[in-house]
Amino acid sequence: MINIVLPVDFGDKTEQLVDGAIKFAKEINGKIFLIHVAPSDIGFAIGDMGFQYFPEVEANEIREELVQLNTIEQRIIAHNVDCEHLLKQGIAKDIILEYCKTKNANYIVMGSHGRSGIYDVFVGSLTKGLTKDSHIPVLVLPIHEHTH
């Protein structure tokens, strides 16, 4: 079986990215390892009282993200593609690369947004970092606005 790591950020193009990853996984008989990396500072805020931490905000956000991950996982499984997921907090690039090692991944699938010709905006800094540091192929799927 071919192992595919699919990082998701729950942005407005996530559904298109998941559709592309499902298609790719079916073509190569792959299993999708879905991952979302939440920022470490998710419960922190700066206001009149200075820098504060709100654990209930962090817990609620993590709970919502787990629900979203479960929903995506069920959608992938409904297409007869094997899938499991992970949610971690920290530095996305480092966590994704480590996850690739632990899952013996063959590919990372990412999305481009095609907003401009500038490389960082075109493929994103995370995709750029993964492409630069990954020892496995990073498949960048074109994710564009539909202009029909």
mmCIF file of C-alpha atoms in Angstrom:
data_model
loop_
_atom_site.group_PDB
_atom_site.id
_atom_site.type_symbol
_atom_site.label_atom_id
_atom_site.label_comp_id
_atom_site.label_asym_id
_atom_site.label_seq_id
_atom_site.Cartn_x
_atom_site.Cartn_y
_atom_site.Cartn_z
ATOM 1 C CA MET A 1 0.000 0.000 0.000
ATOM 2 C CA ILE A 2 1.148 3.530 -0.829
ATOM 3 C CA ASN A 3 0.961 5.969 2.110
ATOM 4 C CA ILE A 4 -0.133 9.557 1.453
ATOM 5 C CA VAL A 5 0.122 12.305 4.073
ATOM 6 C CA LEU A 6 -2.551 14.961 3.529
ATOM 7 C CA PRO A 7 -2.174 18.120 5.649
ATOM 8 C CA VAL A 8 -5.388 20.158 5.889
ATOM 9 C CA ASP A 9 -6.025 23.641 7.270
ATOM 10 C CA PHE A 10 -9.850 23.727 6.993
ATOM 11 C CA GLY A 11 -9.635 26.674 4.582
ATOM 12 C CA ASP A 12 -12.180 27.292 1.854
ATOM 13 C CA LYS A 13 -10.243 25.062 -0.584
ATOM 14 C CA THR A 14 -9.970 22.036 1.719
ATOM 15 C CA GLU A 15 -12.829 20.211 -0.006
ATOM 16 C CA GLN A 16 -11.139 20.547 -3.420
ATOM 17 C CA LEU A 17 -7.840 19.367 -1.940
ATOM 18 C CA VAL A 18 -9.492 16.329 -0.325
ATOM 19 C CA ASP A 19 -11.236 15.480 -3.623
ATOM 20 C CA GLY A 20 -7.879 15.568 -5.427
ATOM 21 C CA ALA A 21 -6.215 13.441 -2.758
ATOM 22 C CA ILE A 22 -9.031 10.864 -2.945
ATOM 23 C CA LYS A 23 -8.632 10.666 -6.733
ATOM 24 C CA PHE A 24 -4.839 10.263 -6.391
ATOM 25 C CA ALA A 25 -5.203 7.619 -3.655
ATOM 26 C CA LYS A 26 -7.618 5.599 -5.807
ATOM 27 C CA GLU A 27 -5.243 5.747 -8.799
ATOM 28 C CA ILE A 28 -2.286 4.393 -6.808
ATOM 29 C CA ASN A 29 -4.162 2.225 -4.265
ATOM 30 C CA GLY A 30 -3.087 4.550 -1.471
ATOM 31 C CA LYS A 31 -4.045 5.133 2.148
ATOM 32 C CA ILE A 32 -4.522 8.724 3.293
ATOM 33 C CA PHE A 33 -3.016 9.901 6.569
ATOM 34 C CA LEU A 34 -4.902 13.097 7.277
ATOM 35 C CA ILE A 35 -3.180 15.645 9.529
ATOM 36 C CA HIS A 36 -4.064 19.050 10.901
ATOM 37 C CA VAL A 37 -1.493 21.057 12.830
ATOM 38 C CA ALA A 38 -3.029 23.631 15.150
ATOM 39 C CA PRO A 39 -0.876 26.550 16.265
ATOM 40 C CA SER A 40 0.638 26.252 19.738
ATOM 41 C CA ASP A 41 -0.655 29.707 20.680
ATOM 42 C CA ILE A 42 -4.322 28.949 19.959
ATOM 43 C CA GLY A 43 -5.533 29.947 23.460
ATOM 44 C CA PHE A 44 -3.422 33.073 23.853
ATOM 45 C CA ALA A 45 -4.629 36.649 23.451
ATOM 46 C CA ILE A 46 -3.161 40.091 23.939
ATOM 47 C CA GLY A 47 -5.505 42.741 25.291
ATOM 48 C CA ASP A 48 -5.842 45.485 27.877
ATOM 49 C CA MET A 49 -4.685 43.048 30.553
ATOM 50 C CA GLY A 50 -1.555 42.100 28.599
ATOM 51 C CA PHE A 51 -0.706 38.617 27.386
ATOM 52 C CA GLN A 52 -3.253 36.057 28.635
ATOM 53 C CA TYR A 53 -3.934 32.370 28.166
ATOM 54 C CA PHE A 54 -7.495 31.017 27.898
ATOM 55 C CA PRO A 55 -7.448 27.207 28.150
ATOM 56 C CA GLU A 56 -11.202 26.993 27.447
ATOM 57 C CA VAL A 57 -10.692 28.767 24.095
ATOM 58 C CA GLU A 58 -7.939 26.309 23.201
ATOM 59 C CA ALA A 59 -10.025 23.296 24.268
ATOM 60 C CA ASN A 60 -13.058 24.474 22.251
ATOM 61 C CA GLU A 61 -10.967 25.149 19.148
ATOM 62 C CA ILE A 62 -9.254 21.740 19.349
ATOM 63 C CA ARG A 63 -12.637 20.036 19.828
ATOM 64 C CA GLU A 64 -14.051 21.788 16.730
ATOM 65 C CA GLU A 65 -10.994 20.873 14.676
ATOM 66 C CA LEU A 66 -11.278 17.216 15.723
ATOM 67 C CA VAL A 67 -14.905 17.191 14.579
ATOM 68 C CA GLN A 68 -13.813 18.648 11.219
ATOM 69 C CA LEU A 69 -11.034 16.037 10.891
ATOM 70 C CA ASN A 70 -13.464 13.211 11.693
ATOM 71 C CA THR A 71 -15.889 14.532 9.071
ATOM 72 C CA ILE A 72 -13.164 14.627 6.401
ATOM 73 C CA GLU A 73 -11.960 11.153 7.398
ATOM 74 C CA GLN A 74 -15.493 9.748 7.055
ATOM 75 C CA ARG A 75 -15.840 11.405 3.640
ATOM 76 C CA ILE A 76 -12.595 9.791 2.457
ATOM 77 C CA ILE A 77 -13.630 6.370 3.807
ATOM 78 C CA ALA A 78 -17.015 6.742 2.061
ATOM 79 C CA HIS A 79 -15.030 6.829 -1.221
ATOM 80 C CA ASN A 80 -13.497 3.438 -0.317
ATOM 81 C CA VAL A 81 -10.101 4.925 0.515
ATOM 82 C CA ASP A 82 -8.445 3.831 3.768
ATOM 83 C CA CYS A 83 -7.808 6.787 6.093
ATOM 84 C CA GLU A 84 -6.722 7.759 9.579
ATOM 85 C CA HIS A 85 -6.142 11.173 11.115
ATOM 86 C CA LEU A 86 -4.010 13.083 13.594
ATOM 87 C CA LEU A 87 -4.349 16.512 15.184
ATOM 88 C CA LYS A 88 -1.263 18.008 16.836
ATOM 89 C CA GLN A 89 -0.186 21.427 17.971
ATOM 90 C CA GLY A 90 3.120 23.005 17.055
ATOM 91 C CA ILE A 91 5.187 23.957 14.028
ATOM 92 C CA ALA A 92 3.377 22.559 11.006
ATOM 93 C CA LYS A 93 6.373 21.733 8.793
ATOM 94 C CA ASP A 94 8.264 19.862 11.535
ATOM 95 C CA ILE A 95 5.212 17.909 12.695
ATOM 96 C CA ILE A 96 4.198 16.961 9.139
ATOM 97 C CA LEU A 97 7.709 15.757 8.270
ATOM 98 C CA GLU A 98 7.859 13.709 11.481
ATOM 99 C CA TYR A 99 4.408 12.245 10.751
ATOM 100 C CA CYS A 100 5.648 11.230 7.291
ATOM 101 C CA LYS A 101 8.493 9.294 8.917
ATOM 102 C CA THR A 102 6.292 7.553 11.489
ATOM 103 C CA LYS A 103 3.761 6.536 8.817
ATOM 104 C CA ASN A 104 6.417 5.534 6.272
ATOM 105 C CA ALA A 105 4.778 7.932 3.799
ATOM 106 C CA ASN A 106 5.457 7.772 0.080
ATOM 107 C CA TYR A 107 3.885 11.159 -0.794
ATOM 108 C CA ILE A 108 2.743 14.417 0.737
ATOM 109 C CA VAL A 109 -0.256 15.973 -1.038
ATOM 110 C CA MET A 110 -0.678 19.753 -0.756
ATOM 111 C CA GLY A 111 -2.739 22.359 -2.576
ATOM 112 C CA SER A 112 -1.713 25.509 -4.399
ATOM 113 C CA HIS A 113 -4.096 28.426 -4.575
ATOM 114 C CA GLY A 114 -2.785 30.172 -7.694
ATOM 115 C CA ARG A 115 -3.441 33.693 -6.402
ATOM 116 C CA SER A 116 -0.417 35.279 -8.067
ATOM 117 C CA GLY A 117 2.871 34.579 -9.777
ATOM 118 C CA ILE A 118 4.907 35.120 -6.610
ATOM 119 C CA TYR A 119 6.183 31.712 -5.488
ATOM 120 C CA ASP A 120 5.438 32.110 -1.772
ATOM 121 C CA VAL A 121 1.877 33.154 -2.478
ATOM 122 C CA PHE A 122 1.433 30.620 -5.289
ATOM 123 C CA VAL A 123 2.304 27.501 -3.332
ATOM 124 C CA GLY A 124 2.439 28.888 0.179
ATOM 125 C CA SER A 125 5.294 28.984 2.634
ATOM 126 C CA LEU A 126 4.367 25.623 4.211
ATOM 127 C CA THR A 127 4.344 23.885 0.827
ATOM 128 C CA LYS A 128 7.633 25.595 -0.032
ATOM 129 C CA GLY A 129 9.175 24.433 3.270
ATOM 130 C CA LEU A 130 7.931 20.874 2.850
ATOM 131 C CA THR A 131 9.146 20.710 -0.754
ATOM 132 C CA LYS A 132 12.562 21.959 0.339
ATOM 133 C CA ASP A 133 13.002 19.644 3.358
ATOM 134 C CA SER A 134 11.025 16.508 2.463
ATOM 135 C CA HIS A 135 12.784 13.304 1.443
ATOM 136 C CA ILE A 136 9.628 12.092 -0.328
ATOM 137 C CA PRO A 137 7.752 13.650 -3.263
ATOM 138 C CA VAL A 138 5.396 16.530 -2.524
ATOM 139 C CA LEU A 139 2.476 16.482 -4.943
ATOM 140 C CA VAL A 140 1.048 19.998 -5.307
ATOM 141 C CA LEU A 141 -2.520 19.950 -6.601
ATOM 142 C CA PRO A 142 -3.802 23.075 -8.385
ATOM 143 C CA ILE A 143 -6.621 24.497 -6.313
ATOM 144 C CA HIS A 144 -8.176 27.421 -8.174
ATOM 145 C CA GLU A 145 -11.382 29.396 -8.251
ATOM 146 C CA HIS A 146 -13.830 27.872 -10.706
ATOM 147 C CA THR A 147 -14.318 30.300 -13.577
ATOM 148 C CA HIS A 148 -17.097 28.537 -15.494
#
